[in-house]
């Protein structure tokens, strides 16, 4: 048995090293990354049978936990009937999923385009804004993360991810996140794209009222307000959508991650009907996707939206998020030399370290104790805690204890940096 496990770990490392991503393979091996083989609810099991509480949560994908039985059952049933759309005929489930999304989305957001990832949803939103306004400029925020395809990368805010791919979209401007003085930047712009909470930028929570000010500035300039809710949407922040915090309705909202309950890759944007009509009212095939809106993806999304509502998971995120944030703040008091700040909304919590080096001792120690956490992509000094919304009180208490052990380990080994 031991040999089998060892050979599985060796096989996956060799395959990664040769066929997937050699430098990533080495980093993952050095950080002691195990091999995932099974997952359910808040737990992932590795190749040795060890269980881990998933506080990285697939970077926000597993809102319902892993393999939610209702979503799995809906997908299995659909697989027997038809899995991918033939595209030449009406697709019942796409119609139903789009209708349900419009019912849940704020205000008059109504027409949705379905794709397979967050970055595609962002690409679609940028194209929609350009086609609807006849303008080209897109304004974004410093430290934003919107994805890694060329358009989404252009409006992301981390130069290190962009440099090798220039020239990107050329009519893009970046403004400080949280700064409501937008009139000058938005002059003649097609859109302002913004995350209600910057996730990968280090879990940056703006002051209440920021999104309202964004709405007003967009109205003054004629730029479309694109809320990128790929990470904040569908309950993550203890609200159905991050925009609900300020009670605002954007012109376009992008979604992905939790949209199918973490079972089938799916993304979407949803737009106000007049906006969509201005762009595509007479040109239905200008923006399409072969796989987007497939029957299995829509079956998963429909089931996931039902579970989110039926099981009251938005409220769970609010209550458990408060527990997690309070616990993390108490640890910040205890380990003031290691933690610079704790920020969060709902179950999207970031721990900013005083020095990036501490993370290399915290994350492996937590992994050893059976808790997965991860850096934020644009800000290596911030560790994110982003568990499924079904996480229990005891599981949060356990993860906080593991975090305490990680912090103690970091301080013992590195002292004050
Ligand atoms: C706010 C936001 N937008 C877009 C994306 C890109 O999504 P994907 O990785 O599915 O392309 C992400 C991914 O982390 C994100 O957090």
Short mmCIF file of C-alpha atoms and ligand atoms in Angstrom, two decimals:
data_model
loop_
_atom_site.label_atom_id
_atom_site.label_comp_id
_atom_site.label_asym_id
_atom_site.label_seq_id
_atom_site.Cartn_x
_atom_site.Cartn_y
_atom_site.Cartn_z
CA UNK A 1 0.00 0.00 0.00
CA UNK A 2 2.77 2.41 0.99
CA UNK A 3 4.48 1.61 -2.32
CA UNK A 4 1.32 2.31 -4.27
CA UNK A 5 0.90 5.69 -2.59
CA UNK A 6 4.52 6.61 -3.10
CA UNK A 7 4.36 5.61 -6.73
CA UNK A 8 1.19 7.67 -7.27
CA UNK A 9 2.90 10.75 -5.79
CA UNK A 10 6.00 10.10 -7.91
CA UNK A 11 3.93 9.58 -11.04
CA UNK A 12 1.99 12.82 -10.66
CA UNK A 13 5.17 14.79 -9.90
CA UNK A 14 6.96 13.34 -12.93
CA UNK A 15 3.99 14.07 -15.17
CA UNK A 16 3.70 17.65 -13.88
CA UNK A 17 7.44 18.15 -14.25
CA UNK A 18 7.53 16.91 -17.81
CA UNK A 19 4.08 17.57 -19.26
CA UNK A 20 2.25 20.18 -17.17
CA UNK A 21 4.43 22.94 -15.72
CA UNK A 22 7.99 22.12 -14.62
CA UNK A 23 8.65 25.16 -12.37
CA UNK A 24 5.22 24.87 -10.74
CA UNK A 25 5.83 21.17 -10.14
CA UNK A 26 9.02 21.99 -8.25
CA UNK A 27 7.38 24.73 -6.14
CA UNK A 28 4.47 22.45 -5.25
CA UNK A 29 6.81 19.61 -4.30
CA UNK A 30 8.96 21.90 -2.15
CA UNK A 31 5.89 23.19 -0.30
CA UNK A 32 4.84 19.60 0.44
CA UNK A 33 1.72 19.69 -1.71
CA UNK A 34 -0.10 16.32 -1.50
CA UNK A 35 -2.11 14.62 -4.27
CA UNK A 36 -5.86 15.19 -4.10
CA UNK A 37 -7.97 12.12 -4.75
CA UNK A 38 -11.45 12.71 -3.30
CA UNK A 39 -13.51 15.56 -1.84
CA UNK A 40 -16.83 16.04 -0.13
CA UNK A 41 -18.29 19.06 1.69
CA UNK A 42 -15.49 21.00 3.34
CA UNK A 43 -12.99 18.13 3.14
CA UNK A 44 -10.39 16.96 0.61
CA UNK A 45 -8.60 13.60 1.02
CA UNK A 46 -5.10 13.05 -0.29
CA UNK A 47 -3.46 9.92 -1.71
CA UNK A 48 -2.51 8.69 1.77
CA UNK A 49 -6.05 9.01 3.10
CA UNK A 50 -5.29 12.14 5.12
CA UNK A 51 -8.19 14.62 5.37
CA UNK A 52 -7.84 18.40 4.92
CA UNK A 53 -10.32 21.15 5.69
CA UNK A 54 -10.43 23.16 2.47
CA UNK A 55 -9.98 26.78 3.55
CA UNK A 56 -8.52 27.71 0.14
CA UNK A 57 -11.86 26.59 -1.27
CA UNK A 58 -10.63 26.34 -4.85
CA UNK A 59 -10.03 30.12 -4.67
CA UNK A 60 -13.73 30.64 -4.09
CA UNK A 61 -15.19 27.91 -6.31
CA UNK A 62 -16.60 25.63 -3.63
CA UNK A 63 -19.34 27.79 -2.16
CA UNK A 64 -21.58 24.73 -1.66
CA UNK A 65 -18.67 22.57 -0.57
CA UNK A 66 -17.21 19.84 -2.76
CA UNK A 67 -19.51 17.51 -4.70
CA UNK A 68 -22.82 18.73 -3.30
CA UNK A 69 -25.18 15.72 -3.64
CA UNK A 70 -28.04 17.72 -5.21
CA UNK A 71 -25.76 19.19 -7.87
CA UNK A 72 -24.08 15.84 -8.53
CA UNK A 73 -27.50 14.16 -8.88
CA UNK A 74 -28.71 16.84 -11.32
CA UNK A 75 -25.59 16.47 -13.45
CA UNK A 76 -25.72 12.66 -13.41
CA UNK A 77 -29.34 12.70 -14.52
CA UNK A 78 -28.55 15.17 -17.29
CA UNK A 79 -25.56 13.16 -18.50
CA UNK A 80 -27.87 10.29 -19.39
CA UNK A 81 -30.06 12.57 -21.49
CA UNK A 82 -27.66 14.99 -23.21
CA UNK A 83 -24.41 16.55 -22.00
CA UNK A 84 -23.30 19.24 -24.42
CA UNK A 85 -25.54 21.50 -26.44
CA UNK A 86 -26.06 20.68 -30.11
CA UNK A 87 -26.40 24.47 -30.56
CA UNK A 88 -28.79 24.27 -33.52
CA UNK A 89 -31.87 23.72 -31.32
CA UNK A 90 -33.33 25.43 -28.26
CA UNK A 91 -31.71 24.34 -24.99
CA UNK A 92 -34.33 24.14 -22.21
CA UNK A 93 -31.83 24.25 -19.36
CA UNK A 94 -30.01 27.31 -20.69
CA UNK A 95 -33.33 29.15 -20.79
CA UNK A 96 -34.17 28.07 -17.24
CA UNK A 97 -30.72 28.85 -15.84
CA UNK A 98 -30.75 32.31 -17.46
CA UNK A 99 -34.24 32.96 -16.05
CA UNK A 100 -33.25 31.85 -12.54
CA UNK A 101 -30.10 33.97 -12.63
CA UNK A 102 -32.14 37.01 -13.66
CA UNK A 103 -34.51 36.38 -10.75
CA UNK A 104 -31.63 36.27 -8.28
CA UNK A 105 -29.54 39.10 -9.74
CA UNK A 106 -30.07 42.64 -8.50
CA UNK A 107 -32.53 45.04 -10.14
CA UNK A 108 -33.17 44.73 -13.86
CA UNK A 109 -30.15 42.64 -14.82
CA UNK A 110 -31.80 40.24 -17.22
CA UNK A 111 -30.00 38.90 -20.31
CA UNK A 112 -27.11 36.54 -19.65
CA UNK A 113 -24.35 35.05 -21.79
CA UNK A 114 -22.99 31.71 -20.58
CA UNK A 115 -19.39 30.59 -20.98
CA UNK A 116 -16.92 28.38 -19.13
CA UNK A 117 -14.72 30.54 -16.88
CA UNK A 118 -14.38 33.87 -15.14
CA UNK A 119 -11.96 35.34 -17.63
CA UNK A 120 -14.35 34.56 -20.51
CA UNK A 121 -17.16 36.28 -18.64
CA UNK A 122 -14.93 39.35 -18.32
CA UNK A 123 -13.99 39.22 -22.03
CA UNK A 124 -17.69 39.10 -22.85
CA UNK A 125 -18.45 42.04 -20.59
CA UNK A 126 -15.69 44.20 -22.10
CA UNK A 127 -16.87 43.43 -25.64
CA UNK A 128 -20.48 44.13 -24.66
CA UNK A 129 -19.49 47.51 -23.21
CA UNK A 130 -17.55 48.49 -26.32
CA UNK A 131 -20.32 47.38 -28.66
CA UNK A 132 -23.05 49.04 -26.58
CA UNK A 133 -21.33 52.40 -26.13
CA UNK A 134 -19.27 52.70 -29.30
CA UNK A 135 -16.40 53.77 -27.04
CA UNK A 136 -13.15 51.88 -26.47
CA UNK A 137 -11.60 52.94 -23.17
CA UNK A 138 -11.99 50.63 -20.18
CA UNK A 139 -11.10 51.86 -16.70
CA UNK A 140 -10.09 49.42 -13.99
CA UNK A 141 -8.44 49.49 -10.57
CA UNK A 142 -4.88 49.02 -9.39
CA UNK A 143 -4.34 45.49 -7.97
CA UNK A 144 -7.53 44.21 -9.66
CA UNK A 145 -7.72 40.62 -10.85
CA UNK A 146 -10.04 39.85 -13.74
CA UNK A 147 -8.39 36.84 -15.38
CA UNK A 148 -5.53 35.97 -17.72
CA UNK A 149 -6.88 36.00 -21.28
CA UNK A 150 -5.62 39.07 -23.14
CA UNK A 151 -8.60 41.39 -22.61
CA UNK A 152 -9.12 40.45 -18.96
CA UNK A 153 -5.37 40.65 -18.38
CA UNK A 154 -5.33 44.16 -19.84
CA UNK A 155 -7.78 45.33 -17.19
CA UNK A 156 -6.11 43.40 -14.37
CA UNK A 157 -3.82 45.35 -12.13
CA UNK A 158 -0.63 43.37 -11.58
CA UNK A 159 2.16 44.43 -13.96
CA UNK A 160 4.15 41.22 -13.31
CA UNK A 161 1.41 39.18 -15.00
CA UNK A 162 1.20 41.61 -17.93
CA UNK A 163 4.73 42.56 -18.95
CA UNK A 164 5.55 39.65 -21.27
CA UNK A 165 2.32 40.04 -23.20
CA UNK A 166 2.43 43.69 -24.20
CA UNK A 167 0.96 45.29 -26.20
CA UNK A 168 -2.32 44.45 -24.48
CA UNK A 169 -5.56 46.39 -25.07
CA UNK A 170 -4.24 49.90 -25.46
CA UNK A 171 -7.13 52.02 -24.23
CA UNK A 172 -7.07 51.00 -20.57
CA UNK A 173 -6.56 53.12 -17.46
CA UNK A 174 -6.11 52.07 -13.84
CA UNK A 175 -7.28 54.12 -10.86
CA UNK A 176 -6.77 53.48 -7.12
CA UNK A 177 -9.26 50.99 -5.71
CA UNK A 178 -11.73 52.55 -3.31
CA UNK A 179 -11.19 56.09 -4.60
CA UNK A 180 -14.54 57.55 -5.63
CA UNK A 181 -13.05 60.48 -7.57
CA UNK A 182 -13.68 58.89 -10.97
CA UNK A 183 -15.06 61.61 -13.22
CA UNK A 184 -11.83 62.46 -15.01
CA UNK A 185 -10.84 58.83 -15.60
CA UNK A 186 -14.31 57.88 -16.81
CA UNK A 187 -14.50 60.66 -19.41
CA UNK A 188 -15.46 59.02 -22.72
CA UNK A 189 -14.98 55.53 -21.26
CA UNK A 190 -16.95 52.47 -22.37
CA UNK A 191 -16.85 50.94 -18.90
CA UNK A 192 -15.52 50.88 -15.38
CA UNK A 193 -14.81 47.33 -14.22
CA UNK A 194 -14.47 46.72 -10.50
CA UNK A 195 -14.69 43.94 -7.91
CA UNK A 196 -17.01 44.70 -4.97
CA UNK A 197 -14.20 43.33 -2.78
CA UNK A 198 -10.80 42.91 -4.44
CA UNK A 199 -10.12 39.21 -3.92
CA UNK A 200 -6.76 38.43 -5.52
CA UNK A 201 -5.54 41.96 -4.83
CA UNK A 202 -5.30 41.00 -1.17
CA UNK A 203 -8.93 40.97 0.05
CA UNK A 204 -9.40 44.73 -0.07
CA UNK A 205 -12.78 45.81 1.28
CA UNK A 206 -13.78 49.33 0.19
CA UNK A 207 -15.61 51.73 2.46
CA UNK A 208 -19.39 51.36 2.36
CA UNK A 209 -20.76 53.76 -0.27
CA UNK A 210 -17.91 53.21 -2.76
CA UNK A 211 -20.03 51.20 -5.20
CA UNK A 212 -22.81 53.77 -4.96
CA UNK A 213 -20.32 56.47 -5.89
CA UNK A 214 -19.15 54.26 -8.78
CA UNK A 215 -22.75 53.93 -9.97
CA UNK A 216 -23.22 57.69 -9.88
CA UNK A 217 -19.94 58.42 -11.66
CA UNK A 218 -20.82 55.91 -14.39
CA UNK A 219 -24.24 57.52 -14.81
CA UNK A 220 -22.61 60.95 -15.21
CA UNK A 221 -20.11 59.77 -17.81
CA UNK A 222 -22.16 57.24 -19.74
CA UNK A 223 -19.62 54.50 -18.97
CA UNK A 224 -21.10 51.11 -18.14
CA UNK A 225 -20.58 49.83 -14.61
CA UNK A 226 -19.25 46.25 -14.80
CA UNK A 227 -19.25 44.55 -11.39
CA UNK A 228 -16.87 41.61 -11.50
CA UNK A 229 -18.54 39.26 -9.04
CA UNK A 230 -16.64 36.16 -10.16
CA UNK A 231 -15.31 35.78 -6.62
CA UNK A 232 -17.67 37.90 -4.50
CA UNK A 233 -20.96 36.75 -6.01
CA UNK A 234 -23.46 34.08 -4.97
CA UNK A 235 -23.12 34.33 -1.23
CA UNK A 236 -19.36 34.47 -0.70
CA UNK A 237 -19.46 37.83 1.10
CA UNK A 238 -22.48 37.04 3.30
CA UNK A 239 -24.65 38.82 0.71
CA UNK A 240 -26.18 37.28 -2.40
CA UNK A 241 -23.97 39.63 -4.44
CA UNK A 242 -21.21 41.99 -3.34
CA UNK A 243 -23.10 44.89 -4.94
CA UNK A 244 -25.94 44.35 -2.44
CA UNK A 245 -23.74 45.88 0.24
CA UNK A 246 -24.46 49.29 -1.27
CA UNK A 247 -27.80 48.31 -2.81
CA UNK A 248 -26.60 49.19 -6.31
CA UNK A 249 -27.40 47.63 -9.68
CA UNK A 250 -24.50 47.52 -12.14
CA UNK A 251 -25.07 47.49 -15.91
CA UNK A 252 -23.23 44.21 -16.29
CA UNK A 253 -22.24 41.60 -13.72
CA UNK A 254 -19.75 38.80 -14.27
CA UNK A 255 -19.95 35.47 -12.46
CA UNK A 256 -18.14 32.12 -12.48
CA UNK A 257 -16.48 30.17 -9.61
CA UNK A 258 -19.47 29.17 -7.43
CA UNK A 259 -22.07 29.44 -10.21
CA UNK A 260 -22.27 25.69 -10.80
CA UNK A 261 -21.62 24.71 -7.19
CA UNK A 262 -18.06 23.71 -8.06
CA UNK A 263 -19.13 20.74 -10.18
CA UNK A 264 -18.89 21.88 -13.83
CA UNK A 265 -16.80 24.82 -15.10
CA UNK A 266 -19.18 27.67 -15.87
CA UNK A 267 -19.08 31.44 -16.20
CA UNK A 268 -21.61 34.06 -17.23
CA UNK A 269 -22.24 37.75 -17.57
CA UNK A 270 -25.66 39.21 -17.02
CA UNK A 271 -26.64 42.62 -18.41
CA UNK A 272 -29.50 45.09 -18.46
CA UNK A 273 -31.68 44.46 -21.48
CA UNK A 274 -31.31 47.95 -23.06
CA UNK A 275 -27.53 47.65 -22.78
CA UNK A 276 -27.51 44.19 -24.36
CA UNK A 277 -29.86 45.35 -27.12
CA UNK A 278 -27.65 48.28 -27.98
CA UNK A 279 -24.75 45.89 -28.46
CA UNK A 280 -26.32 42.84 -29.99
CA UNK A 281 -30.01 43.62 -30.66
CA UNK A 282 -29.44 43.18 -34.40
CA UNK A 283 -26.35 40.95 -34.29
CA UNK A 284 -27.03 37.77 -32.31
CA UNK A 285 -23.85 35.96 -33.34
CA UNK A 286 -21.23 38.61 -32.60
CA UNK A 287 -20.26 36.95 -29.33
CA UNK A 288 -20.65 33.17 -28.97
CA UNK A 289 -19.09 30.11 -27.35
CA UNK A 290 -19.28 26.50 -28.56
CA UNK A 291 -19.29 24.93 -25.09
CA UNK A 292 -20.93 27.81 -23.19
CA UNK A 293 -24.39 27.13 -21.76
CA UNK A 294 -24.11 23.37 -22.17
CA UNK A 295 -26.82 21.17 -20.70
CA UNK A 296 -24.59 19.73 -17.97
CA UNK A 297 -23.29 23.18 -16.96
CA UNK A 298 -26.81 24.60 -16.82
CA UNK A 299 -28.14 21.59 -14.90
CA UNK A 300 -25.36 22.14 -12.36
CA UNK A 301 -25.96 25.89 -12.18
CA UNK A 302 -29.71 25.49 -11.72
CA UNK A 303 -29.21 22.99 -8.90
CA UNK A 304 -26.50 25.13 -7.31
CA UNK A 305 -28.68 28.26 -7.32
CA UNK A 306 -31.49 26.27 -5.70
CA UNK A 307 -29.20 24.88 -2.97
CA UNK A 308 -27.80 28.34 -2.25
CA UNK A 309 -31.30 29.66 -1.61
CA UNK A 310 -32.93 26.58 -0.02
CA UNK A 311 -30.10 25.97 2.44
CA UNK A 312 -29.78 29.63 3.46
CA UNK A 313 -26.08 29.64 2.62
CA UNK A 314 -25.83 33.42 2.28
CA UNK A 315 -26.75 33.73 5.96
CA UNK A 316 -24.30 30.95 6.84
CA UNK A 317 -21.54 32.93 5.12
CA UNK A 318 -22.47 36.02 7.11
CA UNK A 319 -22.51 34.27 10.49
CA UNK A 320 -19.49 32.01 9.96
CA UNK A 321 -17.65 34.86 8.28
CA UNK A 322 -18.04 36.97 11.40
CA UNK A 323 -16.67 34.10 13.51
CA UNK A 324 -13.69 33.69 11.20
CA UNK A 325 -12.96 37.41 11.04
CA UNK A 326 -13.22 37.82 14.83
CA UNK A 327 -10.95 34.81 15.40
CA UNK A 328 -8.38 36.07 12.89
CA UNK A 329 -8.45 39.53 14.48
CA UNK A 330 -7.80 38.00 17.91
CA UNK A 331 -4.77 36.22 16.42
CA UNK A 332 -3.59 39.52 14.96
CA UNK A 333 -3.58 40.94 18.50
CA UNK A 334 -1.63 37.92 19.72
CA UNK A 335 0.88 37.88 16.83
CA UNK A 336 1.30 41.58 16.15
CA UNK A 337 4.83 41.09 14.79
CA UNK A 338 3.61 38.68 12.12
CA UNK A 339 0.14 39.95 11.14
CA UNK A 340 -0.12 43.49 9.75
CA UNK A 341 -3.89 43.50 9.14
CA UNK A 342 -6.96 41.30 8.90
CA UNK A 343 -9.69 42.19 6.38
CA UNK A 344 -12.76 40.50 5.04
CA UNK A 345 -16.42 40.37 4.20
CA UNK A 346 -18.40 37.17 4.82
CA UNK A 347 -16.28 34.14 4.09
CA UNK A 348 -13.67 36.01 2.07
CA UNK A 349 -11.01 36.81 4.65
CA UNK A 350 -7.43 38.00 4.10
CA UNK A 351 -4.55 38.00 6.55
CA UNK A 352 -1.86 40.47 5.58
CA UNK A 353 1.54 39.51 6.94
CA UNK A 354 4.16 42.05 7.97
CA UNK A 355 6.63 40.14 5.76
CA UNK A 356 6.00 37.80 2.84
CA UNK A 357 8.57 35.33 4.24
CA UNK A 358 6.31 34.31 7.13
CA UNK A 359 3.85 32.64 4.75
CA UNK A 360 6.41 29.96 3.88
CA UNK A 361 6.20 28.77 7.50
CA UNK A 362 2.51 29.34 8.10
CA UNK A 363 1.00 27.58 5.07
CA UNK A 364 2.99 24.29 5.37
CA UNK A 365 2.31 24.12 9.12
CA UNK A 366 -1.42 24.50 8.49
CA UNK A 367 -1.22 21.86 5.77
CA UNK A 368 0.53 19.51 8.22
CA UNK A 369 -2.40 20.05 10.58
CA UNK A 370 -4.89 19.33 7.81
CA UNK A 371 -6.00 22.80 6.70
CA UNK A 372 -5.42 24.19 3.19
CA UNK A 373 -5.01 27.94 2.69
CA UNK A 374 -3.46 29.94 -0.16
CA UNK A 375 -1.88 33.26 -1.11
CA UNK A 376 -3.89 35.82 -3.04
CA UNK A 377 -2.62 35.97 -6.64
CA UNK A 378 -1.74 39.67 -6.83
CA UNK A 379 -0.55 40.11 -3.28
CA UNK A 380 1.84 37.47 -1.94
CA UNK A 381 1.81 38.99 1.51
CA UNK A 382 -1.85 38.10 2.01
CA UNK A 383 -3.10 34.63 2.95
CA UNK A 384 -6.71 34.07 2.04
CA UNK A 385 -9.22 32.06 4.07
CA UNK A 386 -12.10 31.19 1.79
CA UNK A 387 -13.87 28.02 2.99
CA UNK A 388 -17.13 26.65 1.59
CA UNK A 389 -20.23 28.45 2.89
CA UNK A 390 -21.33 25.17 4.52
CA UNK A 391 -18.36 25.29 6.92
CA UNK A 392 -19.31 24.60 10.55
CA UNK A 393 -18.51 26.49 13.75
CA UNK A 394 -16.19 23.68 14.90
CA UNK A 395 -14.37 23.59 11.58
CA UNK A 396 -13.67 27.31 11.78
CA UNK A 397 -12.44 26.90 15.35
CA UNK A 398 -10.14 24.09 14.18
CA UNK A 399 -8.77 26.15 11.28
CA UNK A 400 -8.10 29.09 13.60
CA UNK A 401 -6.13 26.80 15.92
CA UNK A 402 -4.12 25.57 12.92
CA UNK A 403 -3.51 29.19 11.95
CA UNK A 404 -2.31 29.94 15.48
CA UNK A 405 0.14 27.03 15.20
CA UNK A 406 1.29 28.33 11.80
CA UNK A 407 1.87 31.82 13.18
CA UNK A 408 3.78 30.44 16.17
CA UNK A 409 5.88 28.29 13.83
CA UNK A 410 6.69 31.30 11.64
CA UNK A 411 7.65 33.47 14.60
CA UNK A 412 9.76 30.76 16.24
CA UNK A 413 11.72 30.21 13.05
CA UNK A 414 12.07 33.75 11.73
CA UNK A 415 11.59 35.99 14.77
CA UNK A 416 10.73 39.60 14.10
CA UNK A 417 11.51 40.54 10.47
C1 LIG B 1 -12.74 38.73 -9.64
C2 LIG B 1 -12.24 37.71 -10.60
N1 LIG B 1 -12.50 37.87 -11.90
C3 LIG B 1 -12.09 36.98 -12.83
C4 LIG B 1 -11.35 35.87 -12.44
C5 LIG B 1 -10.90 34.88 -13.48
O1 LIG B 1 -11.60 33.69 -13.37
P1 LIG B 1 -11.04 32.35 -14.06
O2 LIG B 1 -9.81 31.95 -13.32
O3 LIG B 1 -12.18 31.37 -13.93
O4 LIG B 1 -10.75 32.68 -15.47
C6 LIG B 1 -11.06 35.67 -11.08
C7 LIG B 1 -10.27 34.50 -10.64
O5 LIG B 1 -9.77 34.43 -9.56
C8 LIG B 1 -11.51 36.62 -10.15
O6 LIG B 1 -11.24 36.49 -8.84
#
